[in-house]
Short mmCIF file of C-alpha atoms and ligand atoms in Angstrom, two decimals:
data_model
loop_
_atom_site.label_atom_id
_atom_site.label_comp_id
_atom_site.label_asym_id
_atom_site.label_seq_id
_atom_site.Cartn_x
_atom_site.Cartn_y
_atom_site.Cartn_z
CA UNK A 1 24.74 25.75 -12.29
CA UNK A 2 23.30 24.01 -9.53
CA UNK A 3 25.57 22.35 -6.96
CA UNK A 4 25.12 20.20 -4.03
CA UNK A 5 27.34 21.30 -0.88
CA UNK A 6 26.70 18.23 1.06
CA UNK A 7 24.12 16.08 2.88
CA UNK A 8 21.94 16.00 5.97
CA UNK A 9 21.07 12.36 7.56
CA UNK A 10 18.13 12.05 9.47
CA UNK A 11 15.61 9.91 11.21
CA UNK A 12 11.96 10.81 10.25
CA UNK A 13 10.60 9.20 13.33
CA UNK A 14 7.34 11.28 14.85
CA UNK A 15 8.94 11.57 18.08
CA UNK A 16 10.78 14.39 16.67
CA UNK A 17 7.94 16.07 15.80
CA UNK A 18 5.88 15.30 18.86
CA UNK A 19 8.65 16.81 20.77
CA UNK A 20 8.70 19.91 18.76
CA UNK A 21 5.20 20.58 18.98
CA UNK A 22 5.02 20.19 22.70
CA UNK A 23 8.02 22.51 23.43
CA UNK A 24 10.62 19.74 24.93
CA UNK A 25 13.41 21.26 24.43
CA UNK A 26 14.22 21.26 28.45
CA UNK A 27 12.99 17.94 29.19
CA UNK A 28 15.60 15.31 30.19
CA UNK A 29 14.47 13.11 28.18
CA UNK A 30 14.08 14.29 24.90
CA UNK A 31 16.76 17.16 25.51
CA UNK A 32 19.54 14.94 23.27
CA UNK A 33 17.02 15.11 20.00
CA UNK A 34 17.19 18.66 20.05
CA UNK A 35 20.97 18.80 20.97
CA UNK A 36 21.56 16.39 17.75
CA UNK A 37 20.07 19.38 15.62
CA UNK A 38 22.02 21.90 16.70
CA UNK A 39 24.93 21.67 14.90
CA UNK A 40 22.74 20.77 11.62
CA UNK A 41 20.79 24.02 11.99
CA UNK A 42 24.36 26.08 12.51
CA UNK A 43 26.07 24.04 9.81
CA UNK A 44 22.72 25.04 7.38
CA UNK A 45 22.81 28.47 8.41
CA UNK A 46 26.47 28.75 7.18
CA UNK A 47 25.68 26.87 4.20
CA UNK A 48 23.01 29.23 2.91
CA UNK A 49 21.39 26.85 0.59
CA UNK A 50 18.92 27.19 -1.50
CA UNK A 51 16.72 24.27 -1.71
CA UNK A 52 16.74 20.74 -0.12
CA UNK A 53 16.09 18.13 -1.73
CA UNK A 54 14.43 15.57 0.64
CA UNK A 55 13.92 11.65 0.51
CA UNK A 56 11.54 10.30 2.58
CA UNK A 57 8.69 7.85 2.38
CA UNK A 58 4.92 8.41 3.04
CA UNK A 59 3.57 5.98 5.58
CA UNK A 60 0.04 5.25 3.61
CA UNK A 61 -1.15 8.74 4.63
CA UNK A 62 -0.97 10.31 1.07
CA UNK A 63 0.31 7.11 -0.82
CA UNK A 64 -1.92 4.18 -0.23
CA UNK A 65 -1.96 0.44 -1.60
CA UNK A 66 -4.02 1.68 -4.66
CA UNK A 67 -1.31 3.08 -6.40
CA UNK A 68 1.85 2.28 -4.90
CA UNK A 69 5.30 3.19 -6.76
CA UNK A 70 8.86 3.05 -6.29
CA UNK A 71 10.18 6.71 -6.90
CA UNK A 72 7.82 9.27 -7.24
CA UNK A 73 9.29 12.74 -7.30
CA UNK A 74 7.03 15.57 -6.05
CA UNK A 75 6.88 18.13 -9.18
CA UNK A 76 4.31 20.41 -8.27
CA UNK A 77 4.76 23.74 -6.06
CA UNK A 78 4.42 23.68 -2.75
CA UNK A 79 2.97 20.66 -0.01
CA UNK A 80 0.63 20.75 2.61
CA UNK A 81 0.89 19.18 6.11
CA UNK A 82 -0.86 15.86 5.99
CA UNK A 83 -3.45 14.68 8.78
CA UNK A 84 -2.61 11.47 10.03
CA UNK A 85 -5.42 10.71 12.11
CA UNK A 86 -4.81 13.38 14.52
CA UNK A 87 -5.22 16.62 12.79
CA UNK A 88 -3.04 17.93 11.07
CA UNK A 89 0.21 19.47 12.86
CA UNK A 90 -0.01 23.30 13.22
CA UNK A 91 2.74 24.09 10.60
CA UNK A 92 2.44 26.24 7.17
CA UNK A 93 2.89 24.73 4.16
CA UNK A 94 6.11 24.63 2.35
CA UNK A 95 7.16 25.83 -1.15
CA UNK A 96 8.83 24.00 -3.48
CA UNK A 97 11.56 24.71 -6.18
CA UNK A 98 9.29 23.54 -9.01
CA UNK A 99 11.51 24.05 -12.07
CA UNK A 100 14.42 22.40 -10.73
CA UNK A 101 12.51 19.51 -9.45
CA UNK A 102 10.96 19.29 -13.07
CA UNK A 103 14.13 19.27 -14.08
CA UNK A 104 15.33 16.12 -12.27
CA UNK A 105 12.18 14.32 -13.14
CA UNK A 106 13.44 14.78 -17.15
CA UNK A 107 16.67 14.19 -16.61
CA UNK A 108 16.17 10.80 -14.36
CA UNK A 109 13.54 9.37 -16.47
CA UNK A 110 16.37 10.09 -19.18
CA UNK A 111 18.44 7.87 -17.39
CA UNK A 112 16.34 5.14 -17.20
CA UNK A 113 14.58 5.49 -14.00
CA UNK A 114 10.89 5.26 -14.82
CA UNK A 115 9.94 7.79 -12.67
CA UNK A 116 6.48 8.55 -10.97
CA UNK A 117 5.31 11.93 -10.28
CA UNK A 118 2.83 13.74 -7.89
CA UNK A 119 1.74 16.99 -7.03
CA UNK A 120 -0.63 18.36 -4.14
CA UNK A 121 -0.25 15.04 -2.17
CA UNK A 122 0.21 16.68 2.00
CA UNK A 123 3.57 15.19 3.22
CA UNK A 124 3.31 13.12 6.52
CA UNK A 125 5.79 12.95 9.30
CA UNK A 126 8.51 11.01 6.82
CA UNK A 127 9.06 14.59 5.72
CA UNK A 128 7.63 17.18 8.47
CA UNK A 129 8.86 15.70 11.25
CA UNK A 130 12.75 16.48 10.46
CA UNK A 131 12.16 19.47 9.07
CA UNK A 132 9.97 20.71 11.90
CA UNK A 133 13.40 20.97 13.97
CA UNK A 134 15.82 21.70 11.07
CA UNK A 135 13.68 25.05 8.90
CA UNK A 136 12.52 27.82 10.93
CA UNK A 137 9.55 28.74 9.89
CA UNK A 138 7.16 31.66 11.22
CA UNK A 139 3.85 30.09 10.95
CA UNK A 140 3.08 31.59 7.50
CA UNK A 141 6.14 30.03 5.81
CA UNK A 142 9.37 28.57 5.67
CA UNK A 143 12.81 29.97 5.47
CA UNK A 144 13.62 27.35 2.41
CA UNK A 145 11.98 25.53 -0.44
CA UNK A 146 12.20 21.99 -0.73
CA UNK A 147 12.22 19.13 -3.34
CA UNK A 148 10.28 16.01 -1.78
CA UNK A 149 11.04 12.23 -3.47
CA UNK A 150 8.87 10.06 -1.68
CA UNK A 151 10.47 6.20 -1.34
CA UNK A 152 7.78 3.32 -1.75
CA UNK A 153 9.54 1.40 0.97
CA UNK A 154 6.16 -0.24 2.54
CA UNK A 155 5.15 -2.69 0.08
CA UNK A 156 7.10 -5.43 -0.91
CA UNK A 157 9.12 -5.41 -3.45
CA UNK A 158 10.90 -2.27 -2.53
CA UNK A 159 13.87 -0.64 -4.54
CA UNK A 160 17.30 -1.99 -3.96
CA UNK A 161 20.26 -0.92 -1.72
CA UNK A 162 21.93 -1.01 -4.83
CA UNK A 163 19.13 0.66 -7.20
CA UNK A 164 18.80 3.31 -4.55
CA UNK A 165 22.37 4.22 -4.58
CA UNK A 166 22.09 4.34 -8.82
CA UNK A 167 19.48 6.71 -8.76
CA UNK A 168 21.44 8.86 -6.48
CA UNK A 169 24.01 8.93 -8.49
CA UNK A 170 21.83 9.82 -11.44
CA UNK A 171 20.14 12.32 -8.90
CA UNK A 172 23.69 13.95 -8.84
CA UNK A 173 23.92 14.92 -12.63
CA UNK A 174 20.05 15.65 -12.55
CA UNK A 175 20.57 18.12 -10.35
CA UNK A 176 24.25 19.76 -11.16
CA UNK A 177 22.65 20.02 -14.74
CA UNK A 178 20.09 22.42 -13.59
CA UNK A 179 21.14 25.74 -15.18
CA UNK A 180 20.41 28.30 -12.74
CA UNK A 181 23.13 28.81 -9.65
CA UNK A 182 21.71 26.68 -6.82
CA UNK A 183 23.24 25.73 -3.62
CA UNK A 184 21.14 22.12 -3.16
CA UNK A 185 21.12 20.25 0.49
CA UNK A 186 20.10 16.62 0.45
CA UNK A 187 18.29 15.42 3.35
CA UNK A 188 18.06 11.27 3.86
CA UNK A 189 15.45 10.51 6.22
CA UNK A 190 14.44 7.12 8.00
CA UNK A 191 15.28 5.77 11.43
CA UNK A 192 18.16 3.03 11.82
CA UNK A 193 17.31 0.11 14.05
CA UNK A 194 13.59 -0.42 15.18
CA UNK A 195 10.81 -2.44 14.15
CA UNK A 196 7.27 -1.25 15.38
CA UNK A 197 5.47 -4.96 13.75
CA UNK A 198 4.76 -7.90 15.36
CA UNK A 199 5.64 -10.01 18.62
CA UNK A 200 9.47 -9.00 17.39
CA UNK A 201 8.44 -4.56 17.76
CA UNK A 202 10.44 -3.24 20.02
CA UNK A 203 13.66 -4.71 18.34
CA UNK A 204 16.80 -2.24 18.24
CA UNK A 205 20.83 -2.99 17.83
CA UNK A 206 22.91 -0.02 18.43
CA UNK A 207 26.48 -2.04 18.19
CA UNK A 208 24.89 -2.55 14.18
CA UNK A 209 23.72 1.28 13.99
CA UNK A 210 27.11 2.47 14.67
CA UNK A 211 28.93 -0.23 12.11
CA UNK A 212 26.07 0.81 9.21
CA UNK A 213 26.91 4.59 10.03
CA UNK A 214 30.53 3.91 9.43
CA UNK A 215 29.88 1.82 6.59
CA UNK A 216 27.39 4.51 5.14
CA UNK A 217 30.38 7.22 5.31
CA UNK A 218 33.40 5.02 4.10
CA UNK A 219 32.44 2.21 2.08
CA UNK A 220 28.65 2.52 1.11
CA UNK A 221 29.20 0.29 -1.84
CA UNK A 222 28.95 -2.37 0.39
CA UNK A 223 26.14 -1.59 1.23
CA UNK A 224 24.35 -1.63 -1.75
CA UNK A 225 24.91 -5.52 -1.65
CA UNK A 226 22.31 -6.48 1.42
CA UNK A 227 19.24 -7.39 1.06
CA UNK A 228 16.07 -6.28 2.76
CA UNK A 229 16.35 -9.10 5.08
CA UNK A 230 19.61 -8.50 5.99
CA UNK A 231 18.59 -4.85 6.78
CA UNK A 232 15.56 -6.33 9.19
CA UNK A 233 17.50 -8.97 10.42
CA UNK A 234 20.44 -6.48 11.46
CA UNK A 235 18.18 -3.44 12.19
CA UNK A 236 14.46 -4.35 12.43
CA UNK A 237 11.76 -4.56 10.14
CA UNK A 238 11.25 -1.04 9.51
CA UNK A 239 15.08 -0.18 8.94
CA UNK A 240 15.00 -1.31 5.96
CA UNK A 241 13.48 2.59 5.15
CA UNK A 242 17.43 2.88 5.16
CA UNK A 243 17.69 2.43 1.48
CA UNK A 244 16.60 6.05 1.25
CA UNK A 245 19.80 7.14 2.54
CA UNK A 246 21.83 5.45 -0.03
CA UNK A 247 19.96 7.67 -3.02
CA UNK A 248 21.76 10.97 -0.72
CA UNK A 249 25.05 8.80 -0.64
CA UNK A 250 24.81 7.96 -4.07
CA UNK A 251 24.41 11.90 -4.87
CA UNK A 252 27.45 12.68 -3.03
CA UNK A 253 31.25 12.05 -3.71
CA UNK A 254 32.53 8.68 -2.62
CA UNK A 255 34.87 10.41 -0.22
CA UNK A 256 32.95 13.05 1.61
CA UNK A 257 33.41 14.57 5.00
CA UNK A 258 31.79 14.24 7.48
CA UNK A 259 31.28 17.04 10.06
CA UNK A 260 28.67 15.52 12.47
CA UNK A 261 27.21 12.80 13.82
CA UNK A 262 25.16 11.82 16.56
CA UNK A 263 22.90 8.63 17.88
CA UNK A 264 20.01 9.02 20.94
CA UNK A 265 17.74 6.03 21.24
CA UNK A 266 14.89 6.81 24.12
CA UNK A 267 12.11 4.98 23.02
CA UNK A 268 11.36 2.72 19.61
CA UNK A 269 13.75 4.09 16.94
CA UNK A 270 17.22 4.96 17.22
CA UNK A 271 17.56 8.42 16.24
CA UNK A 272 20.85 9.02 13.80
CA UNK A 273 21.78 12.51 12.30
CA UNK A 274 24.71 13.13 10.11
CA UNK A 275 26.25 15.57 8.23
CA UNK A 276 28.35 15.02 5.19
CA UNK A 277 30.05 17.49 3.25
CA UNK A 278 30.52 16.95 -0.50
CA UNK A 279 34.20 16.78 -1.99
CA UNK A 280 33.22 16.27 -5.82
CA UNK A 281 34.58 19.00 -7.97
CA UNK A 282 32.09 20.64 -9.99
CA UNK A 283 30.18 19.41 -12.67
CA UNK A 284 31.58 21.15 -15.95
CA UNK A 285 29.60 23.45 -18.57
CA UNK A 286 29.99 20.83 -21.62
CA UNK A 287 28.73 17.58 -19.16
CA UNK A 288 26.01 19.55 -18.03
CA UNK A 289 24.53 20.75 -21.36
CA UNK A 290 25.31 17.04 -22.64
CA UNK A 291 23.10 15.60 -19.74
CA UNK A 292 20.35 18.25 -21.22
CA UNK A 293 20.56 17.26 -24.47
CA UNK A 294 19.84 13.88 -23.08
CA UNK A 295 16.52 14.64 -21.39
CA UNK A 296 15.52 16.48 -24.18
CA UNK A 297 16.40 14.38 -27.08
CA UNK A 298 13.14 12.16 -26.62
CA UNK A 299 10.98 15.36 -27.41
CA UNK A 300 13.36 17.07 -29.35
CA UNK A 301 11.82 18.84 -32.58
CA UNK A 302 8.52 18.46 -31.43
CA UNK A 303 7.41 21.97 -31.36
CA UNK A 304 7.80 22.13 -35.20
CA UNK A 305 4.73 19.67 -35.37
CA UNK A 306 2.01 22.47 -35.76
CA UNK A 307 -1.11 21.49 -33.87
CA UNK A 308 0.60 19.34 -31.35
CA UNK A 309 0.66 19.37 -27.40
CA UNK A 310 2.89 17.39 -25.71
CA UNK A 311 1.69 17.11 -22.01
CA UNK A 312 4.85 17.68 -19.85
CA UNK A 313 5.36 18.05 -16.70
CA UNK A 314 5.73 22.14 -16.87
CA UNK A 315 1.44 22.19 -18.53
CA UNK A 316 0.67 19.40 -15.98
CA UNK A 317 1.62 21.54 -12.96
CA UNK A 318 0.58 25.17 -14.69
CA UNK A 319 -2.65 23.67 -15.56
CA UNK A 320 -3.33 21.23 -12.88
CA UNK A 321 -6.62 22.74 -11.51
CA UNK A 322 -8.27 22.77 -14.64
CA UNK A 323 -7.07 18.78 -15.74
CA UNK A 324 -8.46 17.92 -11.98
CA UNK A 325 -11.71 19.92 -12.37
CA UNK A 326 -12.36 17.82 -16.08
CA UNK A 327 -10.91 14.68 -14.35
CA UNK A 328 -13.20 14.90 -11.72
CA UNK A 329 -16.10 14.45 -14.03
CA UNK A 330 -15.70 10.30 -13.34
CA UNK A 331 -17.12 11.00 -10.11
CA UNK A 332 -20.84 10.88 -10.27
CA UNK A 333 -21.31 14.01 -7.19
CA UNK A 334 -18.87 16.04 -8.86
CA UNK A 335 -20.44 15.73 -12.28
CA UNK A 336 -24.28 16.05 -10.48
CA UNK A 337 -22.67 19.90 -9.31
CA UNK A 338 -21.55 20.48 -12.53
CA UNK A 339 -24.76 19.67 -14.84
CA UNK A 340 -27.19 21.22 -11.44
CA UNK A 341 -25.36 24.56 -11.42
CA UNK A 342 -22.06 24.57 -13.47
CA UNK A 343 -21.38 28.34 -12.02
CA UNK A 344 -21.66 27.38 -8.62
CA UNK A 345 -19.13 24.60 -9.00
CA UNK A 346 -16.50 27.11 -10.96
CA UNK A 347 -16.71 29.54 -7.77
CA UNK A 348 -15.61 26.76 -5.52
CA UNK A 349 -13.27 25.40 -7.93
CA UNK A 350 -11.69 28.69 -7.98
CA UNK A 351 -11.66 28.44 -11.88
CA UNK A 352 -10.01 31.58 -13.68
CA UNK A 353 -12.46 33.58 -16.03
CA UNK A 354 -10.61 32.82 -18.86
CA UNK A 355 -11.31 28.54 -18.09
CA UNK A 356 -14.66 29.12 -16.99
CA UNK A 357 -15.28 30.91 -20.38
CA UNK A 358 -13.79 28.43 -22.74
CA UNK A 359 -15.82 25.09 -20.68
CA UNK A 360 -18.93 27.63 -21.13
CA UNK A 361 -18.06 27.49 -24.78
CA UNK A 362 -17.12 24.47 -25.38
CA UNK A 363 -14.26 25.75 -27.10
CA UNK A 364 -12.25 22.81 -27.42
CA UNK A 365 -9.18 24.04 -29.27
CA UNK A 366 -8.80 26.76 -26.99
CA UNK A 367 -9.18 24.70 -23.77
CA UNK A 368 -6.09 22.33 -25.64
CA UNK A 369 -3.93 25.16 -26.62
CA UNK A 370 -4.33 26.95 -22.49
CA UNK A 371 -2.85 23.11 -21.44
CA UNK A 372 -6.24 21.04 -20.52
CA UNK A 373 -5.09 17.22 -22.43
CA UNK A 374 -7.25 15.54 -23.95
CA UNK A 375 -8.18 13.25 -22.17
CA UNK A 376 -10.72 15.39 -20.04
CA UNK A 377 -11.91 16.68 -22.95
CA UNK A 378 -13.54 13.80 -23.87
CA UNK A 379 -14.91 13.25 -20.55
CA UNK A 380 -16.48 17.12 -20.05
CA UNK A 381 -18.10 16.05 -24.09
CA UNK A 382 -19.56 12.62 -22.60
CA UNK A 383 -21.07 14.86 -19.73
CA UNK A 384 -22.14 17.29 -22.26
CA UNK A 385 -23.43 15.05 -25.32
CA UNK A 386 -20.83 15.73 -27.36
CA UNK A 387 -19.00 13.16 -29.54
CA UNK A 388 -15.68 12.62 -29.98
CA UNK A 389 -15.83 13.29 -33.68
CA UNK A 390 -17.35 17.07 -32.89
CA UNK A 391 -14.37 17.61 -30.75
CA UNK A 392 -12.01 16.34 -33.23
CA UNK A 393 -13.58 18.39 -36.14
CA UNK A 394 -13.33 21.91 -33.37
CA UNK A 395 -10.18 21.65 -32.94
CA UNK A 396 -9.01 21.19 -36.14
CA UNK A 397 -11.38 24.30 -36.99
CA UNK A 398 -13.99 22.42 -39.20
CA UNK A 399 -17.36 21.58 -39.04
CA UNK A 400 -18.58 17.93 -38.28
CA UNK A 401 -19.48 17.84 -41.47
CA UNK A 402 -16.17 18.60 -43.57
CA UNK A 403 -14.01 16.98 -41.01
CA UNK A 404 -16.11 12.99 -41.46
CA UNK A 405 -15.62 13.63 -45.33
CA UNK A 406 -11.83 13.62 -44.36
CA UNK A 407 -12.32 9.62 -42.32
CA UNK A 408 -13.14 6.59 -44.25
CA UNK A 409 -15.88 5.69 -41.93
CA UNK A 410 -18.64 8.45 -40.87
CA UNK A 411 -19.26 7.46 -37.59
CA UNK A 412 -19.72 9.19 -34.24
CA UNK A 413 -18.43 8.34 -30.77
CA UNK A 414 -17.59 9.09 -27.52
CA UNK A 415 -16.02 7.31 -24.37
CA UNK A 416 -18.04 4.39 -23.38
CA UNK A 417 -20.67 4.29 -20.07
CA UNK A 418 -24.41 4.04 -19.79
CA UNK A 419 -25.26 7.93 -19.73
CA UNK A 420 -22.78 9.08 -22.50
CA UNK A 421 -23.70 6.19 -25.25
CA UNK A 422 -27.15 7.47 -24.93
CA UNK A 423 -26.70 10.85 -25.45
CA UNK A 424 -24.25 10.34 -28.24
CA UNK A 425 -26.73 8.07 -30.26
CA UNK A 426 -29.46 10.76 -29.94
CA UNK A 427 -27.41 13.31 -31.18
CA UNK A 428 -26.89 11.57 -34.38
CA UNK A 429 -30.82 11.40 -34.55
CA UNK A 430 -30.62 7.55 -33.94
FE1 FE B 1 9.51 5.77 8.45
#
């Protein structure tokens, strides 16, 4: 089974970054950030993990004020480098350990953390920028995978202290459940004292940095009772992005040991790394298969309900492309490409043969069964003139005719707009 040895703390400030792209490692002043990551990168290196698992929060590069949740876990498989106004930094992309972090997404949402979920969303400097000085990577890849859980810490209200420290320790069983024999790293990200807002930016208090980092090791539990304006009052503004630690402290044992430590403020945020080593023994065999249980009892027995999809996480990420090509059908430009030269648009899509074939043919059961849900359906038949009830009656392998005899009303319909009524209503001759 999967089992977390322990727990890197880090600042996610861009500095970091900014520092590793332009080679500092020599230069007085930025010397100390990349003396702070040496014993991380020799403490990982005898660790031999697997895959880290890394909280961070996007700073409205990829997550933006249109859609703004609390904990959305990244499920997909692997994350691009995100532009932030500068181009993007010259760094690969990383994979990610998809099953297991499918995994935690069931078995958190099991316990009652309503979960959000994202895939192919490029991670910004809340994630890159640590991991630019603790990974190697060669310019085509990375030497480990990693499990993002991006933080909405931005807009108010923002998770509890004390609701991020219960999903870490829910985050614990979620991942000690996963089956396979993983060695899992947790990474906490986010600056201690600064704020970077206001006539107050510029704010820092290392005498509090040092009591929160003592506080964080040996009693986090108090912790978890200040508020966000205790946490800006104390630390700034923008330290209240500490909550994110408290998930990885929630994760680990509430004695755990910590093996490094160090603290270098030069300009606007004071830069903290820690590393904690966990002391929990082992979650057993029988706890771990009654966590699993527990994520699947919601959709247990489902499978022996012929005819039926369930769209999980595992056909939302296998058949992403597809969904998004459908999905994109809202968008007027997109659907223009698709009615002007449908071929065209499945060579840039990068569609397989097999998808192109079955949205050439309209085959509606088979698009279902290969993992398209749907709710795209419907939109590719308002594009196409289709009804609703002639997608119904495909998939259920009858003709329109034979399946209306089966509804107590014979009517036809499709999703609602200007374009698709129209179409619909002259396809029943009207
Ligand atoms: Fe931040």
């Amino acid at each position: 089974m999967a089992r977390i040895v322990g727990a890197i703390a880090t600042s996610h400030t861009p500095t970091i970054g900014f520092a590793v792209d332009g080679q500092k490692q020599q230069d007085p002043a930025w010397k100390p950030i990349f003396e702070a990551y040496q014993p991380i990168t020799a403490w990982l290196a005898a660790q031999q993990p697997d895959v880290l698992f890394i909280v961070y929060n996007d700073h409205v590069t990829s997550f933006f004020f249109d859609h703004y949740s609390a904990f959305c876990l990244g499920v997909g498989e692997g994350y691009a480098v995100a532009d932030e106004g500068g181009g993007a930094r010259r760094l690969p992309p990383i994979k990610a350990h998809g099953p297991l972090a499918r995994h935690i997404g069931r078995q958190l949402m099991a316990d009652e953390f309503d979960m959000s979920f994202f895939q192919e969303k490029p991670l910004d400097h809340g994630c890159f920028s640590p991991l630019s000085v603790l990974l190697p990577n060669d310019g085509q890849s990375w030497s480990l995978p990693i499990v993002p859980l991006q933080v909405g810490v931005l807009q108010f209200p923002v998770p509890s202290a004390k609701r991020c420290f219960s999903l870490g320790q829910s985050l614990r069983t979620a991942i000690e459940s996963y089956p396979e024999d993983l060695k899992v790293v947790l990474v906490a990200t986010g600056g201690l004292s600064h704020q970077i807002q206001g006539e107050r930016c510029g704010f820092n208090n290392p005498p509090w940095d040092a009591r929160l980092m003592e506080l964080y090791e040996h009693d986090p539990v108090a912790l978890t009772r200040m508020t966000h304006a205790d946490h800006a009052r104390l630390g700034g503004m923008e330290s209240t992005e500490f909550v994110m630690w408290l998930i990885v402290r929630g994760a680990l044992s509430p004695a755990v040991k910590c093996v490094h430590r160090s603290y270098y403020l030069p300009s606007m945020t004071a830069i903290a790394t820690a590393v904690y080593e966990n002391q929990a023994e082992p979650m057993t065999e029988e706890a771990a298969e009654v966590a699993r249980a527990k994520a699947g009892a919601q959709l247990e027995g489902i499978e022996t309900l012929e005819g039926t999809y369930p769209f999980d996480l595992e056909r939302s990420v296998g058949h992403y492309r597809l969904n998004k090509f459908l999905h994109d059908l809202v968008i007027p430009a997109h659907r223009a490409a698709f009615k002007a030269d449908p071929e065209k648009l499945f060579d840039t899509w990068h569609l397989s043969e097999q998808e192109r074939d079955m949205i050439r043919r309209r085959d509606w059961r088979a698009l279902m069964q290969y993992g398209a849900i749907f709710f795209v359906l419907e939109k590719l038949a308002a594009v196409v003139g289709v009804s609703n009830l002639h997608v119904y009656a495909h998939m259920r392998g009858q003709s329109l005719e034979e399946f209306q005899k089966t509804r107590n009303a014979q009517v036809l319909y499709s999703v609602g707009g200007s374009e698709a009524h129209d179409k619909v209503e002259r396809s029943a001759g009207r």
